PDB file of C-alpha atoms in Angstrom:
ATOM      1  CA  MET P 189      11.623 -20.721 -21.820  1.00 98.00           C
ATOM      2  CA  LYS P 190       9.361 -23.203 -20.041  1.00 98.00           C
ATOM      3  CA  ILE P 191       6.756 -21.946 -17.559  1.00 98.00           C
ATOM      4  CA  THR P 192       4.936 -24.255 -15.144  1.00 98.00           C
ATOM      5  CA  LYS P 193       2.030 -23.013 -13.047  1.00 98.00           C
ATOM      6  CA  TYR P 194       1.345 -23.974  -9.457  1.00 98.00           C
ATOM      7  CA  PRO P 195      -1.588 -22.713  -7.369  1.00 98.00           C
ATOM      8  CA  GLN P 196      -2.535 -19.046  -7.243  1.00 98.00           C
ATOM      9  CA  SER P 197       0.450 -17.029  -8.516  1.00 98.00           C
ATOM     10  CA  CYS P 198       3.288 -19.555  -8.350  1.00 98.00           C
ATOM     11  CA  LEU P 199       5.384 -20.150 -11.469  1.00 98.00           C
ATOM     12  CA  MET P 200       8.489 -22.200 -12.146  1.00 98.00           C
ATOM     13  CA  VAL P 201      10.467 -20.630 -14.995  1.00 98.00           C
ATOM     14  CA  GLU P 202      13.098 -22.794 -16.701  1.00 98.00           C
ATOM     15  CA  THR P 203      15.608 -21.346 -19.132  1.00 98.00           C
ATOM     16  CA  HIS P 204      19.365 -21.602 -19.795  1.00 98.00           C
ATOM     17  CA  ASN P 205      19.543 -24.610 -17.434  1.00 97.00           C
ATOM     18  CA  LYS P 206      18.262 -22.507 -14.534  1.00 98.00           C
ATOM     19  CA  ARG P 207      15.031 -22.865 -12.614  1.00 98.00           C
ATOM     20  CA  ILE P 208      13.515 -19.748 -11.058  1.00 98.00           C
ATOM     21  CA  LEU P 209      10.581 -20.326  -8.711  1.00 98.00           C
ATOM     22  CA  VAL P 210       8.319 -17.332  -8.070  1.00 99.00           C
ATOM     23  CA  ASP P 211       5.732 -16.918  -5.285  1.00 98.00           C
ATOM     24  CA  ALA P 212       5.553 -20.486  -4.018  1.00 98.00           C
ATOM     25  CA  GLY P 213       2.610 -20.088  -1.656  1.00 98.00           C
ATOM     26  CA  SER P 214       0.439 -22.006   0.755  1.00 98.00           C
ATOM     27  CA  LEU P 215      -2.921 -21.876  -1.029  1.00 98.00           C
ATOM     28  CA  LYS P 216      -3.897 -25.357  -2.281  1.00 98.00           C
ATOM     29  CA  TYR P 217      -0.380 -26.592  -1.559  1.00 98.00           C
ATOM     30  CA  GLN P 218       0.189 -30.321  -2.114  1.00 98.00           C
ATOM     31  CA  ASP P 219       3.108 -32.217  -0.603  1.00 97.00           C
ATOM     32  CA  HIS P 220       4.343 -33.534  -3.937  1.00 98.00           C
ATOM     33  CA  PHE P 221       5.016 -29.960  -5.137  1.00 98.00           C
ATOM     34  CA  LEU P 222       8.091 -30.004  -2.932  1.00 97.00           C
ATOM     35  CA  GLU P 223       9.880 -32.484  -5.188  1.00 97.00           C
ATOM     36  CA  GLU P 224       9.772 -29.955  -8.022  1.00 97.00           C
ATOM     37  CA  TRP P 225      10.308 -26.877  -5.850  1.00 98.00           C
ATOM     38  CA  LYS P 226      13.526 -28.469  -4.527  1.00 97.00           C
ATOM     39  CA  LYS P 227      14.940 -28.239  -8.038  1.00 97.00           C
ATOM     40  CA  ALA P 228      14.800 -24.432  -8.042  1.00 98.00           C
ATOM     41  CA  ASP P 229      18.107 -22.584  -8.318  1.00 98.00           C
ATOM     42  CA  VAL P 230      16.573 -19.306  -7.145  1.00 98.00           C
ATOM     43  CA  ILE P 231      13.320 -18.368  -5.392  1.00 98.00           C
ATOM     44  CA  LEU P 232      11.742 -14.935  -5.848  1.00 99.00           C
ATOM     45  CA  ILE P 233       8.938 -13.670  -3.597  1.00 99.00           C
ATOM     46  CA  THR P 234       6.905 -10.572  -4.497  1.00 98.00           C
ATOM     47  CA  HIS P 235       5.192  -9.779  -1.181  1.00 98.00           C
ATOM     48  CA  LYS P 236       4.321 -11.122   2.256  1.00 98.00           C
ATOM     49  CA  HIS P 237       0.880 -12.719   1.854  1.00 98.00           C
ATOM     50  CA  GLY P 238       0.744 -16.442   2.565  1.00 97.00           C
ATOM     51  CA  ASP P 239      -0.660 -17.338  -0.835  1.00 97.00           C
ATOM     52  CA  HIS P 240       2.709 -16.157  -2.208  1.00 98.00           C
ATOM     53  CA  ILE P 241       5.073 -17.705   0.337  1.00 98.00           C
ATOM     54  CA  LYS P 242       4.756 -21.024   2.150  1.00 98.00           C
ATOM     55  CA  SER P 243       7.457 -20.353   4.680  1.00 98.00           C
ATOM     56  CA  ASP P 244       7.284 -23.642   6.620  1.00 97.00           C
ATOM     57  CA  VAL P 245       8.209 -25.549   3.455  1.00 97.00           C
ATOM     58  CA  LEU P 246      10.472 -23.018   1.780  1.00 98.00           C
ATOM     59  CA  LYS P 247      12.655 -22.515   4.856  1.00 97.00           C
ATOM     60  CA  THR P 248      13.772 -26.166   4.521  1.00 96.00           C
ATOM     61  CA  LEU P 249      15.261 -25.528   1.069  1.00 97.00           C
ATOM     62  CA  GLU P 250      18.910 -24.626   0.590  1.00 94.00           C
ATOM     63  CA  VAL P 251      18.189 -22.132  -2.158  1.00 96.00           C
ATOM     64  CA  PRO P 252      18.909 -18.380  -2.348  1.00 98.00           C
ATOM     65  CA  PHE P 253      15.769 -16.343  -1.652  1.00 98.00           C
ATOM     66  CA  TYR P 254      15.147 -12.829  -2.932  1.00 98.00           C
ATOM     67  CA  SER P 255      12.457 -10.493  -1.647  1.00 98.00           C
ATOM     68  CA  THR P 256      11.700  -7.192   0.051  1.00 98.00           C
ATOM     69  CA  GLN P 257      12.521  -5.935   3.518  1.00 98.00           C
ATOM     70  CA  GLU P 258       8.857  -6.255   4.479  1.00 98.00           C
ATOM     71  CA  VAL P 259       8.875  -9.961   3.581  1.00 98.00           C
ATOM     72  CA  SER P 260      12.129 -10.464   5.487  1.00 98.00           C
ATOM     73  CA  ASN P 261      10.581  -8.803   8.539  1.00 98.00           C
ATOM     74  CA  ALA P 262       7.463 -10.973   8.300  1.00 98.00           C
ATOM     75  CA  TYR P 263       9.402 -14.256   7.960  1.00 98.00           C
ATOM     76  CA  SER P 264      12.374 -13.840  10.267  1.00 96.00           C
ATOM     77  CA  GLU P 265      13.008 -17.609  10.232  1.00 95.00           C
ATOM     78  CA  MET P 266      14.178 -17.275   6.607  1.00 97.00           C
ATOM     79  CA  LYS P 267      17.214 -15.517   5.154  1.00 97.00           C
ATOM     80  CA  PHE P 268      16.558 -13.245   2.191  1.00 98.00           C
ATOM     81  CA  ASN P 269      18.687 -11.354  -0.269  1.00 98.00           C
ATOM     82  CA  LEU P 270      16.919  -8.007  -0.143  1.00 98.00           C
ATOM     83  CA  VAL P 271      15.628  -6.374  -3.319  1.00 98.00           C
ATOM     84  CA  LYS P 272      13.780  -3.203  -4.164  1.00 98.00           C
ATOM     85  CA  GLU P 273      12.263  -1.581  -7.229  1.00 98.00           C
ATOM     86  CA  GLY P 274      14.960  -0.758  -9.778  1.00 98.00           C
ATOM     87  CA  ASP P 275      17.368  -3.539  -8.821  1.00 98.00           C
ATOM     88  CA  ILE P 276      18.862  -5.799 -11.508  1.00 98.00           C
ATOM     89  CA  LEU P 277      19.698  -9.432 -10.679  1.00 98.00           C
ATOM     90  CA  LYS P 278      21.961 -11.594 -12.827  1.00 98.00           C
ATOM     91  CA  PHE P 279      21.854 -15.391 -12.876  1.00 98.00           C
ATOM     92  CA  ASP P 280      24.352 -16.439 -15.558  1.00 96.00           C
ATOM     93  CA  GLU P 281      22.624 -15.640 -18.878  1.00 97.00           C
ATOM     94  CA  ILE P 282      19.377 -14.528 -17.213  1.00 98.00           C
ATOM     95  CA  THR P 283      18.594 -10.978 -16.113  1.00 98.00           C
ATOM     96  CA  VAL P 284      15.820 -10.274 -13.618  1.00 98.00           C
ATOM     97  CA  GLU P 285      14.553  -6.718 -13.308  1.00 98.00           C
ATOM     98  CA  VAL P 286      12.842  -5.848 -10.018  1.00 99.00           C
ATOM     99  CA  VAL P 287       9.946  -3.575 -10.905  1.00 98.00           C
ATOM    100  CA  LYS P 288       7.115  -1.632  -9.346  1.00 98.00           C
ATOM    101  CA  ALA P 289       3.949  -3.245  -8.018  1.00 98.00           C
ATOM    102  CA  ILE P 290       1.095  -1.674  -6.046  1.00 98.00           C
ATOM    103  CA  HIS P 291      -1.007  -4.067  -3.986  1.00 98.00           C
ATOM    104  CA  GLY P 292      -4.576  -2.827  -3.718  1.00 97.00           C
ATOM    105  CA  TYR P 293      -6.486  -2.507  -0.473  1.00 96.00           C
ATOM    106  CA  ASN P 294      -9.824  -3.529   0.938  1.00 94.00           C
ATOM    107  CA  PRO P 295     -10.881  -3.723   4.611  1.00 95.00           C
ATOM    108  CA  ASN P 296      -9.974  -7.419   4.802  1.00 92.00           C
ATOM    109  CA  LEU P 297      -6.348  -6.267   4.943  1.00 95.00           C
ATOM    110  CA  LYS P 298      -6.640  -4.561   8.321  1.00 93.00           C
ATOM    111  CA  ASN P 299      -4.589  -5.614  11.355  1.00 92.00           C
ATOM    112  CA  GLY P 300      -1.205  -5.971   9.704  1.00 92.00           C
ATOM    113  CA  LYS P 301      -2.275  -7.652   6.476  1.00 96.00           C
ATOM    114  CA  GLU P 302      -1.859  -4.612   4.253  1.00 97.00           C
ATOM    115  CA  VAL P 303       1.081  -4.834   1.842  1.00 98.00           C
ATOM    116  CA  LEU P 304       3.289  -1.750   1.989  1.00 97.00           C
ATOM    117  CA  GLU P 305       6.212  -3.098  -0.034  1.00 98.00           C
ATOM    118  CA  ASN P 306       5.565  -5.086  -3.185  1.00 98.00           C
ATOM    119  CA  VAL P 307       7.565  -5.835  -6.331  1.00 98.00           C
ATOM    120  CA  GLY P 308       7.193  -7.547  -9.670  1.00 98.00           C
ATOM    121  CA  TYR P 309       9.884  -9.327 -11.693  1.00 99.00           C
ATOM    122  CA  ILE P 310      10.759  -9.222 -15.405  1.00 99.00           C
ATOM    123  CA  ILE P 311      12.745 -12.320 -16.338  1.00 98.00           C
ATOM    124  CA  ASP P 312      14.792 -11.787 -19.512  1.00 98.00           C
ATOM    125  CA  ASP P 313      16.647 -14.741 -21.027  1.00 98.00           C
ATOM    126  CA  GLY P 314      17.777 -12.912 -24.177  1.00 97.00           C
ATOM    127  CA  LYS P 315      14.922 -14.287 -26.274  1.00 98.00           C
ATOM    128  CA  HIS P 316      11.863 -13.591 -24.132  1.00 98.00           C
ATOM    129  CA  ARG P 317      10.831 -11.151 -21.448  1.00 98.00           C
ATOM    130  CA  LEU P 318       8.379 -12.640 -18.951  1.00 98.00           C
ATOM    131  CA  TYR P 319       6.824 -10.035 -16.658  1.00 99.00           C
ATOM    132  CA  ILE P 320       5.369 -11.431 -13.428  1.00 98.00           C
ATOM    133  CA  THR P 321       3.478  -8.466 -12.017  1.00 98.00           C
ATOM    134  CA  SER P 322       2.617  -9.670  -8.480  1.00 98.00           C
ATOM    135  CA  ASP P 323      -0.775  -8.726  -7.036  1.00 98.00           C
ATOM    136  CA  THR P 324      -1.051  -5.201  -8.355  1.00 98.00           C
ATOM    137  CA  ILE P 325      -3.504  -2.594  -9.433  1.00 98.00           C
ATOM    138  CA  CYS P 326      -2.936  -0.782 -12.715  1.00 97.00           C
ATOM    139  CA  PHE P 327      -0.270   1.942 -12.799  1.00 97.00           C
ATOM    140  CA  PRO P 328       1.607   3.909 -15.499  1.00 97.00           C
ATOM    141  CA  ASN P 329       4.938   2.445 -16.596  1.00 97.00           C
ATOM    142  CA  ASP P 330       7.245   2.038 -19.556  1.00 97.00           C
ATOM    143  CA  TYR P 331       7.967  -1.687 -19.115  1.00 98.00           C
ATOM    144  CA  LYS P 332       8.117  -3.997 -22.122  1.00 98.00           C
ATOM    145  CA  ALA P 333       7.519  -7.760 -22.206  1.00 98.00           C
ATOM    146  CA  ASP P 334       6.321 -10.317 -24.714  1.00 97.00           C
ATOM    147  CA  VAL P 335       4.624 -12.484 -22.051  1.00 98.00           C
ATOM    148  CA  VAL P 336       2.920 -11.216 -18.906  1.00 98.00           C
ATOM    149  CA  ALA P 337       1.601 -13.221 -15.946  1.00 98.00           C
ATOM    150  CA  LEU P 338      -0.853 -11.125 -13.985  1.00 98.00           C
ATOM    151  CA  PRO P 339      -3.858 -11.291 -11.654  1.00 96.00           C
ATOM    152  CA  VAL P 340      -7.331 -10.502 -12.967  1.00 96.00           C
ATOM    153  CA  THR P 341      -9.506 -10.926  -9.868  1.00 94.00           C
ATOM    154  CA  ALA P 342      -9.997  -7.251  -8.865  1.00 95.00           C
ATOM    155  CA  HIS P 343     -11.875  -7.016  -5.486  1.00 93.00           C
ATOM    156  CA  GLY P 344      -9.846  -3.877  -4.828  1.00 94.00           C
ATOM    157  CA  LEU P 345      -6.653  -5.907  -4.492  1.00 95.00           C
ATOM    158  CA  THR P 346      -5.560  -6.384  -8.110  1.00 97.00           C
ATOM    159  CA  MET P 347      -6.457  -5.385 -11.630  1.00 96.00           C
ATOM    160  CA  SER P 348      -9.662  -6.646 -13.122  1.00 96.00           C
ATOM    161  CA  SER P 349      -9.431  -8.245 -16.540  1.00 96.00           C
ATOM    162  CA  TYR P 350     -10.458  -4.916 -18.105  1.00 97.00           C
ATOM    163  CA  GLU P 351      -7.428  -3.061 -16.726  1.00 96.00           C
ATOM    164  CA  ALA P 352      -5.276  -6.163 -17.293  1.00 97.00           C
ATOM    165  CA  ALA P 353      -6.109  -6.150 -21.003  1.00 97.00           C
ATOM    166  CA  LEU P 354      -5.201  -2.467 -21.330  1.00 97.00           C
ATOM    167  CA  PHE P 355      -2.058  -2.973 -19.217  1.00 98.00           C
ATOM    168  CA  THR P 356      -1.008  -5.811 -21.531  1.00 97.00           C
ATOM    169  CA  LYS P 357      -1.499  -3.696 -24.655  1.00 96.00           C
ATOM    170  CA  GLU P 358       0.826  -1.016 -23.267  1.00 96.00           C
ATOM    171  CA  LEU P 359       3.482  -3.635 -22.495  1.00 97.00           C
ATOM    172  CA  GLY P 360       3.389  -4.881 -26.060  1.00 97.00           C
ATOM    173  CA  ALA P 361       2.909  -8.412 -24.734  1.00 98.00           C
ATOM    174  CA  LYS P 362       1.730 -11.111 -27.130  1.00 97.00           C
ATOM    175  CA  LEU P 363       0.459 -13.491 -24.455  1.00 98.00           C
ATOM    176  CA  VAL P 364      -1.223 -13.209 -21.045  1.00 98.00           C
ATOM    177  CA  LEU P 365      -1.086 -15.939 -18.416  1.00 98.00           C
ATOM    178  CA  PRO P 366      -3.888 -15.096 -15.930  1.00 97.00           C
ATOM    179  CA  LEU P 367      -2.973 -15.768 -12.288  1.00 97.00           C
ATOM    180  CA  HIS P 368      -4.424 -15.476  -8.769  1.00 96.00           C
ATOM    181  CA  MET P 369      -7.591 -17.394  -9.636  1.00 96.00           C
ATOM    182  CA  ASP P 370      -7.451 -20.280  -7.142  1.00 96.00           C
ATOM    183  CA  ASN P 371      -8.808 -18.580  -4.018  1.00 94.00           C
ATOM    184  CA  PRO P 372     -12.569 -19.212  -3.643  1.00 92.00           C
ATOM    185  CA  SER P 373     -12.820 -16.107  -1.449  1.00 88.00           C
ATOM    186  CA  TYR P 374     -12.008 -13.979  -4.508  1.00 88.00           C
ATOM    187  CA  PRO P 375     -13.706 -15.721  -7.437  1.00 90.00           C
ATOM    188  CA  THR P 376     -12.852 -14.810 -11.022  1.00 92.00           C
ATOM    189  CA  ASP P 377     -15.605 -14.067 -13.522  1.00 93.00           C
ATOM    190  CA  LEU P 378     -14.180 -16.108 -16.388  1.00 95.00           C
ATOM    191  CA  ASP P 379     -16.785 -14.927 -18.896  1.00 96.00           C
ATOM    192  CA  TYR P 380     -15.938 -11.298 -18.102  1.00 96.00           C
ATOM    193  CA  MET P 381     -12.229 -12.063 -18.390  1.00 96.00           C
ATOM    194  CA  LYS P 382     -12.604 -13.722 -21.778  1.00 96.00           C
ATOM    195  CA  GLU P 383     -14.826 -10.874 -22.984  1.00 97.00           C
ATOM    196  CA  ASN P 384     -12.212  -8.264 -22.106  1.00 97.00           C
ATOM    197  CA  PHE P 385      -9.207 -10.116 -23.501  1.00 97.00           C
ATOM    198  CA  GLU P 386     -11.057 -10.828 -26.716  1.00 96.00           C
ATOM    199  CA  GLN P 387     -12.402  -7.256 -26.978  1.00 96.00           C
ATOM    200  CA  PHE P 388      -8.872  -5.855 -26.827  1.00 96.00           C
ATOM    201  CA  GLU P 389      -7.434  -8.682 -28.965  1.00 96.00           C
ATOM    202  CA  VAL P 390      -5.132  -9.903 -26.217  1.00 96.00           C
ATOM    203  CA  PRO P 391      -4.129 -13.576 -26.592  1.00 97.00           C
ATOM    204  CA  TYR P 392      -4.297 -15.485 -23.326  1.00 97.00           C
ATOM    205  CA  GLN P 393      -3.832 -18.989 -22.006  1.00 97.00           C
ATOM    206  CA  ILE P 394      -5.248 -20.278 -18.723  1.00 97.00           C
ATOM    207  CA  LEU P 395      -2.851 -22.827 -17.244  1.00 98.00           C
ATOM    208  CA  GLU P 396      -4.146 -25.475 -14.894  1.00 97.00           C
ATOM    209  CA  ILE P 397      -2.165 -26.366 -11.761  1.00 98.00           C
ATOM    210  CA  GLU P 398       1.067 -28.162 -12.809  1.00 98.00           C
ATOM    211  CA  GLU P 399       0.434 -27.419 -16.484  1.00 98.00           C
ATOM    212  CA  SER P 400       3.388 -26.070 -18.494  1.00 98.00           C
ATOM    213  CA  ILE P 401       3.825 -23.923 -21.564  1.00 98.00           C
ATOM    214  CA  GLU P 402       6.922 -23.456 -23.747  1.00 97.00           C
ATOM    215  CA  ILE P 403       7.460 -20.030 -25.271  1.00 94.00           C
TER     216      ILE P 403
END
């Protein structure tokens, strides 16, 4: 499984000759990303915020899109295959589990910006389980994954690195890919993040934009 990071929470996952693009958003978008995004076989969106979906670009792609009813309502110019928590998607040898996610709240999300429907995705290729959590606060679950990509910025909207480290331990994951760190409005305390991951003995790797990792 090859994972390539794009800004904020966007990942391209390549396995079994399939490319799954997740949360291709507008934050720090660069035109040349489109050449790679065009190669996606499937695009998954977790929730409606613009840093997770760049609709003006994505709507030009002839690719099947999967997301929630709330996202479909927000971007009526796009056609979505609707998903909800508990759904199972099959793409040849790849299984995608649609799982729970709870977007946090702070007063910046007034006037229609609050997320009421949010999902994460666990991508299972038979060898690895990659859990992409979406922007979520911590919650009890029985999910299992060996790699987890999650936000660590807190600010009421997502887990901090402290909860993220504990969340990872419960998953049984052997590697964390921290996400959601490219928005200057919600800066990440990298020293605090490293302190928490190291305290709880959670291996992590920070990917730069367009950097890839093979697992």
